[in-house]
């Protein structure tokens, strides 16, 4: 690639870093008109389109990138990730190809785990989650997703592992709403009601406008017969979101 092309891609990356996605897409399309066989430019175009919510355009560019360079693990991962919801079977095939090329990629294994989890292939999902954790045990999003997966297990040892992972997430991100809510749910279901109250209270403290956190705390307070406080949170949830059905049984 020429120095001019290198500088052009650097400018596009700079625009992306500034979240100027429309300008970045326009710039990369200009470059593609001169260099339509560039895998990296199609990849950048797809990334820009994705940020702009233009998934069809993103898919078209990533498919072109895969056709140009079938063994590019990055574009295989990107296209596979885009297709997880609309085309999970093709997504899994692409992600498995990416995993073959980059077996130590945590994001690839994490997305394979997500597909397997959705299809109720729990043993396979757990294997991919653990492979992802071996590659990158410190990313809060990965810890949270694996913890949420383990929290749905019927096995006590996996539930305990889930609690530890939720706590690890909260050590690095103390206001993580998902971790606070899911940890509270797991604690409540396993009989640690006071601890669940603490988790839900933290969730409401840091995210007072989240109705689900309000309902969760209200349910724990109702369980503890703290009725005025429970009523306050149920009513607050309905004030935020009048159609939130889960607040009505408590009231």
PDB file of C-alpha atoms in Angstrom:
ATOM      1  CA  UNK A   1       0.000   0.000   0.000  1.00  0.00           C
ATOM      2  CA  UNK A   2       1.321   3.471  -0.832  1.00  0.00           C
ATOM      3  CA  UNK A   3       2.150   6.105   1.767  1.00  0.00           C
ATOM      4  CA  UNK A   4      -0.793   8.161   0.501  1.00  0.00           C
ATOM      5  CA  UNK A   5      -3.181   5.277   1.162  1.00  0.00           C
ATOM      6  CA  UNK A   6      -1.638   4.768   4.594  1.00  0.00           C
ATOM      7  CA  UNK A   7      -2.272   8.419   5.452  1.00  0.00           C
ATOM      8  CA  UNK A   8      -5.844   8.212   4.144  1.00  0.00           C
ATOM      9  CA  UNK A   9      -6.623   5.230   6.365  1.00  0.00           C
ATOM     10  CA  UNK A  10      -5.007   7.018   9.298  1.00  0.00           C
ATOM     11  CA  UNK A  11      -7.346   9.974   8.689  1.00  0.00           C
ATOM     12  CA  UNK A  12     -10.346   7.639   8.560  1.00  0.00           C
ATOM     13  CA  UNK A  13      -9.294   6.042  11.834  1.00  0.00           C
ATOM     14  CA  UNK A  14      -8.923   9.508  13.352  1.00  0.00           C
ATOM     15  CA  UNK A  15     -12.472  10.372  12.285  1.00  0.00           C
ATOM     16  CA  UNK A  16     -13.722   7.138  13.832  1.00  0.00           C
ATOM     17  CA  UNK A  17     -11.924   7.926  17.078  1.00  0.00           C
ATOM     18  CA  UNK A  18     -13.749  11.277  17.113  1.00  0.00           C
ATOM     19  CA  UNK A  19     -17.077   9.468  16.448  1.00  0.00           C
ATOM     20  CA  UNK A  20     -17.488  11.378  13.178  1.00  0.00           C
ATOM     21  CA  UNK A  21     -18.873   8.273  11.525  1.00  0.00           C
ATOM     22  CA  UNK A  22     -20.621   9.841   8.533  1.00  0.00           C
ATOM     23  CA  UNK A  23     -17.473  11.756   7.558  1.00  0.00           C
ATOM     24  CA  UNK A  24     -15.383   8.623   8.025  1.00  0.00           C
ATOM     25  CA  UNK A  25     -17.717   6.606   5.804  1.00  0.00           C
ATOM     26  CA  UNK A  26     -17.639   9.259   3.110  1.00  0.00           C
ATOM     27  CA  UNK A  27     -13.833   9.334   3.248  1.00  0.00           C
ATOM     28  CA  UNK A  28     -13.481   5.560   3.026  1.00  0.00           C
ATOM     29  CA  UNK A  29     -15.919   5.350   0.110  1.00  0.00           C
ATOM     30  CA  UNK A  30     -13.785   7.867  -1.781  1.00  0.00           C
ATOM     31  CA  UNK A  31     -10.747   5.669  -1.167  1.00  0.00           C
ATOM     32  CA  UNK A  32     -12.646   2.570  -2.287  1.00  0.00           C
ATOM     33  CA  UNK A  33     -13.459   4.182  -5.611  1.00  0.00           C
ATOM     34  CA  UNK A  34      -9.705   4.181  -6.323  1.00  0.00           C
ATOM     35  CA  UNK A  35      -8.916   0.900  -4.577  1.00  0.00           C
ATOM     36  CA  UNK A  36     -11.998  -1.368  -4.651  1.00  0.00           C
ATOM     37  CA  UNK A  37      -9.974  -4.516  -3.858  1.00  0.00           C
ATOM     38  CA  UNK A  38      -8.735  -3.288  -0.479  1.00  0.00           C
ATOM     39  CA  UNK A  39      -9.828  -5.592   2.338  1.00  0.00           C
ATOM     40  CA  UNK A  40      -8.905  -3.048   4.998  1.00  0.00           C
ATOM     41  CA  UNK A  41     -10.949  -0.297   3.337  1.00  0.00           C
ATOM     42  CA  UNK A  42     -14.030  -2.525   3.083  1.00  0.00           C
ATOM     43  CA  UNK A  43     -13.532  -3.419   6.747  1.00  0.00           C
ATOM     44  CA  UNK A  44     -13.368   0.262   7.690  1.00  0.00           C
ATOM     45  CA  UNK A  45     -16.420   1.057   5.564  1.00  0.00           C
ATOM     46  CA  UNK A  46     -18.362  -1.686   7.315  1.00  0.00           C
ATOM     47  CA  UNK A  47     -17.315  -0.424  10.742  1.00  0.00           C
ATOM     48  CA  UNK A  48     -18.452   3.098   9.852  1.00  0.00           C
ATOM     49  CA  UNK A  49     -21.759   1.821   8.478  1.00  0.00           C
ATOM     50  CA  UNK A  50     -22.307  -0.269  11.587  1.00  0.00           C
ATOM     51  CA  UNK A  51     -21.871   2.721  13.877  1.00  0.00           C
ATOM     52  CA  UNK A  52     -24.387   4.598  11.743  1.00  0.00           C
ATOM     53  CA  UNK A  53     -26.908   1.770  12.082  1.00  0.00           C
ATOM     54  CA  UNK A  54     -26.635   0.866   8.396  1.00  0.00           C
ATOM     55  CA  UNK A  55     -26.299  -2.875   8.953  1.00  0.00           C
ATOM     56  CA  UNK A  56     -27.126  -3.869   5.377  1.00  0.00           C
ATOM     57  CA  UNK A  57     -24.295  -1.701   4.087  1.00  0.00           C
ATOM     58  CA  UNK A  58     -21.956  -3.014   6.771  1.00  0.00           C
ATOM     59  CA  UNK A  59     -22.810  -6.591   5.823  1.00  0.00           C
ATOM     60  CA  UNK A  60     -22.189  -5.886   2.134  1.00  0.00           C
ATOM     61  CA  UNK A  61     -18.735  -4.452   2.832  1.00  0.00           C
ATOM     62  CA  UNK A  62     -17.750  -7.262   5.196  1.00  0.00           C
ATOM     63  CA  UNK A  63     -18.915  -9.878   2.687  1.00  0.00           C
ATOM     64  CA  UNK A  64     -16.762  -8.193   0.063  1.00  0.00           C
ATOM     65  CA  UNK A  65     -13.814  -8.170   2.489  1.00  0.00           C
ATOM     66  CA  UNK A  66     -14.272 -11.905   3.193  1.00  0.00           C
ATOM     67  CA  UNK A  67     -14.449 -12.626  -0.548  1.00  0.00           C
ATOM     68  CA  UNK A  68     -11.200 -10.709  -1.064  1.00  0.00           C
ATOM     69  CA  UNK A  69      -9.405 -12.306   1.892  1.00  0.00           C
ATOM     70  CA  UNK A  70     -11.136 -15.479   3.161  1.00  0.00           C
ATOM     71  CA  UNK A  71      -8.476 -16.144   5.807  1.00  0.00           C
ATOM     72  CA  UNK A  72      -8.696 -12.733   7.474  1.00  0.00           C
ATOM     73  CA  UNK A  73      -9.734 -13.550  11.032  1.00  0.00           C
ATOM     74  CA  UNK A  74     -10.709  -9.960  11.787  1.00  0.00           C
ATOM     75  CA  UNK A  75     -13.276  -9.609   9.019  1.00  0.00           C
ATOM     76  CA  UNK A  76     -14.583 -13.131   9.654  1.00  0.00           C
ATOM     77  CA  UNK A  77     -15.150 -12.124  13.264  1.00  0.00           C
ATOM     78  CA  UNK A  78     -16.767  -8.816  12.330  1.00  0.00           C
ATOM     79  CA  UNK A  79     -19.172 -10.350   9.815  1.00  0.00           C
ATOM     80  CA  UNK A  80     -19.945 -13.268  12.109  1.00  0.00           C
ATOM     81  CA  UNK A  81     -20.694 -10.913  14.996  1.00  0.00           C
ATOM     82  CA  UNK A  82     -23.038  -8.851  12.823  1.00  0.00           C
ATOM     83  CA  UNK A  83     -24.983 -11.969  11.819  1.00  0.00           C
ATOM     84  CA  UNK A  84     -25.481 -13.460  15.311  1.00  0.00           C
ATOM     85  CA  UNK A  85     -29.099 -12.272  15.501  1.00  0.00           C
ATOM     86  CA  UNK A  86     -30.304 -12.472  11.866  1.00  0.00           C
ATOM     87  CA  UNK A  87     -28.341 -15.566  10.757  1.00  0.00           C
ATOM     88  CA  UNK A  88     -26.914 -17.506  13.735  1.00  0.00           C
ATOM     89  CA  UNK A  89     -25.927 -20.605  11.734  1.00  0.00           C
ATOM     90  CA  UNK A  90     -23.810 -18.601   9.284  1.00  0.00           C
ATOM     91  CA  UNK A  91     -22.481 -16.512  12.157  1.00  0.00           C
ATOM     92  CA  UNK A  92     -21.310 -19.654  13.945  1.00  0.00           C
ATOM     93  CA  UNK A  93     -19.575 -20.947  10.814  1.00  0.00           C
ATOM     94  CA  UNK A  94     -17.734 -17.660  10.310  1.00  0.00           C
ATOM     95  CA  UNK A  95     -16.747 -17.415  13.956  1.00  0.00           C
ATOM     96  CA  UNK A  96     -15.460 -20.999  13.951  1.00  0.00           C
ATOM     97  CA  UNK A  97     -13.289 -20.127  10.953  1.00  0.00           C
ATOM     98  CA  UNK A  98     -12.004 -17.111  12.867  1.00  0.00           C
ATOM     99  CA  UNK A  99     -11.337 -19.285  15.932  1.00  0.00           C
ATOM    100  CA  UNK A 100      -9.342 -21.716  13.775  1.00  0.00           C
ATOM    101  CA  UNK A 101      -7.183 -18.817  12.554  1.00  0.00           C
ATOM    102  CA  UNK A 102      -6.942 -17.103  15.952  1.00  0.00           C
ATOM    103  CA  UNK A 103      -7.553 -19.719  18.657  1.00  0.00           C
ATOM    104  CA  UNK A 104      -6.507 -17.304  21.417  1.00  0.00           C
ATOM    105  CA  UNK A 105      -9.070 -14.616  20.554  1.00  0.00           C
ATOM    106  CA  UNK A 106     -11.296 -13.944  23.544  1.00  0.00           C
ATOM    107  CA  UNK A 107     -13.976 -12.040  21.548  1.00  0.00           C
ATOM    108  CA  UNK A 108     -14.318 -14.916  19.063  1.00  0.00           C
ATOM    109  CA  UNK A 109     -14.852 -17.485  21.824  1.00  0.00           C
ATOM    110  CA  UNK A 110     -17.174 -15.117  23.702  1.00  0.00           C
ATOM    111  CA  UNK A 111     -19.442 -14.733  20.670  1.00  0.00           C
ATOM    112  CA  UNK A 112     -19.404 -18.472  20.000  1.00  0.00           C
ATOM    113  CA  UNK A 113     -20.421 -18.943  23.632  1.00  0.00           C
ATOM    114  CA  UNK A 114     -23.317 -16.528  23.136  1.00  0.00           C
ATOM    115  CA  UNK A 115     -24.597 -18.467  20.118  1.00  0.00           C
ATOM    116  CA  UNK A 116     -24.336 -21.789  21.954  1.00  0.00           C
ATOM    117  CA  UNK A 117     -26.024 -20.341  25.040  1.00  0.00           C
ATOM    118  CA  UNK A 118     -28.975 -19.088  23.003  1.00  0.00           C
ATOM    119  CA  UNK A 119     -29.356 -22.545  21.472  1.00  0.00           C
ATOM    120  CA  UNK A 120     -29.301 -24.199  24.912  1.00  0.00           C
ATOM    121  CA  UNK A 121     -25.980 -25.941  24.186  1.00  0.00           C
ATOM    122  CA  UNK A 122     -24.781 -25.195  27.698  1.00  0.00           C
ATOM    123  CA  UNK A 123     -21.714 -27.459  27.863  1.00  0.00           C
ATOM    124  CA  UNK A 124     -20.361 -26.053  24.615  1.00  0.00           C
ATOM    125  CA  UNK A 125     -21.199 -22.495  25.679  1.00  0.00           C
ATOM    126  CA  UNK A 126     -19.362 -22.990  28.971  1.00  0.00           C
ATOM    127  CA  UNK A 127     -16.325 -24.365  27.146  1.00  0.00           C
ATOM    128  CA  UNK A 128     -16.137 -21.293  24.917  1.00  0.00           C
ATOM    129  CA  UNK A 129     -16.685 -18.916  27.838  1.00  0.00           C
ATOM    130  CA  UNK A 130     -13.833 -20.571  29.713  1.00  0.00           C
ATOM    131  CA  UNK A 131     -11.583 -20.397  26.657  1.00  0.00           C
ATOM    132  CA  UNK A 132     -12.397 -16.704  26.370  1.00  0.00           C
ATOM    133  CA  UNK A 133     -11.611 -16.200  30.053  1.00  0.00           C
ATOM    134  CA  UNK A 134      -8.262 -17.965  29.632  1.00  0.00           C
ATOM    135  CA  UNK A 135      -7.400 -15.490  26.882  1.00  0.00           C
ATOM    136  CA  UNK A 136      -8.699 -12.396  28.689  1.00  0.00           C
ATOM    137  CA  UNK A 137      -9.878 -12.730  32.271  1.00  0.00           C
ATOM    138  CA  UNK A 138      -9.890  -9.005  33.063  1.00  0.00           C
ATOM    139  CA  UNK A 139     -12.466  -7.534  30.681  1.00  0.00           C
ATOM    140  CA  UNK A 140     -15.593  -6.589  32.712  1.00  0.00           C
ATOM    141  CA  UNK A 141     -18.004  -7.329  29.838  1.00  0.00           C
ATOM    142  CA  UNK A 142     -16.660 -10.855  29.443  1.00  0.00           C
ATOM    143  CA  UNK A 143     -16.747 -11.499  33.189  1.00  0.00           C
ATOM    144  CA  UNK A 144     -20.300 -10.182  33.352  1.00  0.00           C
ATOM    145  CA  UNK A 145     -21.567 -12.328  30.467  1.00  0.00           C
ATOM    146  CA  UNK A 146     -19.945 -15.471  31.867  1.00  0.00           C
ATOM    147  CA  UNK A 147     -21.252 -14.708  35.348  1.00  0.00           C
ATOM    148  CA  UNK A 148     -24.769 -14.189  33.987  1.00  0.00           C
ATOM    149  CA  UNK A 149     -24.501 -17.531  32.180  1.00  0.00           C
ATOM    150  CA  UNK A 150     -23.331 -19.360  35.314  1.00  0.00           C
ATOM    151  CA  UNK A 151     -26.007 -17.676  37.433  1.00  0.00           C
ATOM    152  CA  UNK A 152     -28.691 -19.580  35.498  1.00  0.00           C
ATOM    153  CA  UNK A 153     -27.125 -22.932  36.389  1.00  0.00           C
ATOM    154  CA  UNK A 154     -28.793 -25.306  38.817  1.00  0.00           C
ATOM    155  CA  UNK A 155     -25.395 -26.309  40.227  1.00  0.00           C
ATOM    156  CA  UNK A 156     -24.328 -24.646  43.469  1.00  0.00           C
ATOM    157  CA  UNK A 157     -20.650 -24.497  42.541  1.00  0.00           C
ATOM    158  CA  UNK A 158     -21.435 -22.621  39.339  1.00  0.00           C
ATOM    159  CA  UNK A 159     -23.733 -20.224  41.186  1.00  0.00           C
ATOM    160  CA  UNK A 160     -20.914 -19.499  43.643  1.00  0.00           C
ATOM    161  CA  UNK A 161     -18.512 -18.928  40.758  1.00  0.00           C
ATOM    162  CA  UNK A 162     -21.053 -16.518  39.266  1.00  0.00           C
ATOM    163  CA  UNK A 163     -21.162 -14.526  42.520  1.00  0.00           C
ATOM    164  CA  UNK A 164     -17.374 -14.256  42.532  1.00  0.00           C
ATOM    165  CA  UNK A 165     -17.346 -13.056  38.919  1.00  0.00           C
ATOM    166  CA  UNK A 166     -20.065 -10.462  39.558  1.00  0.00           C
ATOM    167  CA  UNK A 167     -18.040  -9.177  42.518  1.00  0.00           C
ATOM    168  CA  UNK A 168     -14.932  -9.039  40.336  1.00  0.00           C
ATOM    169  CA  UNK A 169     -16.842  -6.913  37.820  1.00  0.00           C
ATOM    170  CA  UNK A 170     -17.987  -4.583  40.595  1.00  0.00           C
ATOM    171  CA  UNK A 171     -14.441  -4.183  41.884  1.00  0.00           C
ATOM    172  CA  UNK A 172     -13.461  -2.557  38.603  1.00  0.00           C
ATOM    173  CA  UNK A 173     -16.857  -1.040  37.743  1.00  0.00           C
ATOM    174  CA  UNK A 174     -18.725  -0.421  41.040  1.00  0.00           C
ATOM    175  CA  UNK A 175     -21.761   1.123  39.307  1.00  0.00           C
ATOM    176  CA  UNK A 176     -22.249  -1.669  36.732  1.00  0.00           C
ATOM    177  CA  UNK A 177     -26.051  -1.896  36.594  1.00  0.00           C
ATOM    178  CA  UNK A 178     -26.221  -5.378  35.094  1.00  0.00           C
ATOM    179  CA  UNK A 179     -23.814  -6.818  37.661  1.00  0.00           C
ATOM    180  CA  UNK A 180     -25.668  -5.215  40.582  1.00  0.00           C
ATOM    181  CA  UNK A 181     -29.070  -6.422  39.350  1.00  0.00           C
ATOM    182  CA  UNK A 182     -27.965  -9.928  38.393  1.00  0.00           C
ATOM    183  CA  UNK A 183     -25.937 -10.391  41.566  1.00  0.00           C
ATOM    184  CA  UNK A 184     -28.934  -9.231  43.593  1.00  0.00           C
ATOM    185  CA  UNK A 185     -31.188 -11.706  41.791  1.00  0.00           C
ATOM    186  CA  UNK A 186     -28.787 -14.580  42.393  1.00  0.00           C
ATOM    187  CA  UNK A 187     -28.330 -13.667  46.045  1.00  0.00           C
ATOM    188  CA  UNK A 188     -32.083 -13.462  46.578  1.00  0.00           C
ATOM    189  CA  UNK A 189     -32.714 -16.799  44.847  1.00  0.00           C
ATOM    190  CA  UNK A 190     -30.037 -18.528  46.934  1.00  0.00           C
ATOM    191  CA  UNK A 191     -31.369 -17.195  50.240  1.00  0.00           C
ATOM    192  CA  UNK A 192     -29.047 -14.248  50.882  1.00  0.00           C
ATOM    193  CA  UNK A 193     -31.839 -11.713  51.153  1.00  0.00           C
ATOM    194  CA  UNK A 194     -29.980  -9.002  53.096  1.00  0.00           C
ATOM    195  CA  UNK A 195     -27.083  -9.151  50.639  1.00  0.00           C
ATOM    196  CA  UNK A 196     -29.557  -8.947  47.759  1.00  0.00           C
ATOM    197  CA  UNK A 197     -31.071  -5.838  49.353  1.00  0.00           C
ATOM    198  CA  UNK A 198     -27.606  -4.275  49.515  1.00  0.00           C
ATOM    199  CA  UNK A 199     -26.929  -5.014  45.833  1.00  0.00           C
ATOM    200  CA  UNK A 200     -30.294  -3.640  44.703  1.00  0.00           C
ATOM    201  CA  UNK A 201     -29.912  -0.569  46.918  1.00  0.00           C
ATOM    202  CA  UNK A 202     -26.584   0.158  45.215  1.00  0.00           C
ATOM    203  CA  UNK A 203     -28.258  -0.261  41.832  1.00  0.00           C
ATOM    204  CA  UNK A 204     -30.991   2.249  42.708  1.00  0.00           C
ATOM    205  CA  UNK A 205     -28.503   4.649  44.299  1.00  0.00           C
ATOM    206  CA  UNK A 206     -26.344   4.794  41.189  1.00  0.00           C
ATOM    207  CA  UNK A 207     -29.189   4.421  38.661  1.00  0.00           C
ATOM    208  CA  UNK A 208     -32.308   6.015  40.204  1.00  0.00           C
ATOM    209  CA  UNK A 209     -33.978   6.316  36.815  1.00  0.00           C
ATOM    210  CA  UNK A 210     -33.855   2.580  36.065  1.00  0.00           C
ATOM    211  CA  UNK A 211     -37.311   1.104  36.781  1.00  0.00           C
ATOM    212  CA  UNK A 212     -36.155  -2.533  36.857  1.00  0.00           C
ATOM    213  CA  UNK A 213     -33.749  -1.770  39.706  1.00  0.00           C
ATOM    214  CA  UNK A 214     -36.605  -0.093  41.571  1.00  0.00           C
ATOM    215  CA  UNK A 215     -38.875  -3.117  41.106  1.00  0.00           C
ATOM    216  CA  UNK A 216     -36.135  -5.511  42.211  1.00  0.00           C
ATOM    217  CA  UNK A 217     -35.501  -3.537  45.374  1.00  0.00           C
ATOM    218  CA  UNK A 218     -39.234  -3.241  45.978  1.00  0.00           C
ATOM    219  CA  UNK A 219     -39.633  -7.027  45.781  1.00  0.00           C
ATOM    220  CA  UNK A 220     -36.872  -7.605  48.335  1.00  0.00           C
ATOM    221  CA  UNK A 221     -38.353  -4.993  50.663  1.00  0.00           C
ATOM    222  CA  UNK A 222     -41.754  -6.634  50.274  1.00  0.00           C
ATOM    223  CA  UNK A 223     -40.188  -9.990  51.192  1.00  0.00           C
ATOM    224  CA  UNK A 224     -38.737  -8.337  54.308  1.00  0.00           C
ATOM    225  CA  UNK A 225     -42.142  -6.798  55.188  1.00  0.00           C
ATOM    226  CA  UNK A 226     -40.762  -3.278  54.752  1.00  0.00           C
ATOM    227  CA  UNK A 227     -44.008  -2.260  53.111  1.00  0.00           C
ATOM    228  CA  UNK A 228     -43.844   1.558  52.941  1.00  0.00           C
ATOM    229  CA  UNK A 229     -40.365   1.451  51.420  1.00  0.00           C
ATOM    230  CA  UNK A 230     -41.431  -1.267  48.971  1.00  0.00           C
ATOM    231  CA  UNK A 231     -44.462   0.782  47.914  1.00  0.00           C
ATOM    232  CA  UNK A 232     -42.243   3.810  47.339  1.00  0.00           C
ATOM    233  CA  UNK A 233     -40.029   1.928  44.910  1.00  0.00           C
ATOM    234  CA  UNK A 234     -42.895   0.247  43.038  1.00  0.00           C
ATOM    235  CA  UNK A 235     -44.567   3.611  42.572  1.00  0.00           C
ATOM    236  CA  UNK A 236     -41.281   5.216  41.533  1.00  0.00           C
ATOM    237  CA  UNK A 237     -40.824   2.492  38.900  1.00  0.00           C
ATOM    238  CA  UNK A 238     -44.307   3.152  37.511  1.00  0.00           C
ATOM    239  CA  UNK A 239     -43.678   6.906  37.494  1.00  0.00           C
ATOM    240  CA  UNK A 240     -40.604   6.279  35.337  1.00  0.00           C
ATOM    241  CA  UNK A 241     -42.216   3.663  33.103  1.00  0.00           C
ATOM    242  CA  UNK A 242     -46.017   3.425  33.447  1.00  0.00           C
ATOM    243  CA  UNK A 243     -46.193   0.219  31.405  1.00  0.00           C
ATOM    244  CA  UNK A 244     -43.729  -1.785  33.511  1.00  0.00           C
ATOM    245  CA  UNK A 245     -45.884  -4.799  34.338  1.00  0.00           C
ATOM    246  CA  UNK A 246     -43.559  -6.260  36.986  1.00  0.00           C
ATOM    247  CA  UNK A 247     -44.321  -3.407  39.389  1.00  0.00           C
ATOM    248  CA  UNK A 248     -48.023  -4.225  39.679  1.00  0.00           C
ATOM    249  CA  UNK A 249     -47.893  -7.609  41.487  1.00  0.00           C
ATOM    250  CA  UNK A 250     -45.854  -6.067  44.291  1.00  0.00           C
ATOM    251  CA  UNK A 251     -48.269  -3.207  44.730  1.00  0.00           C
TER     252      UNK A 251
END
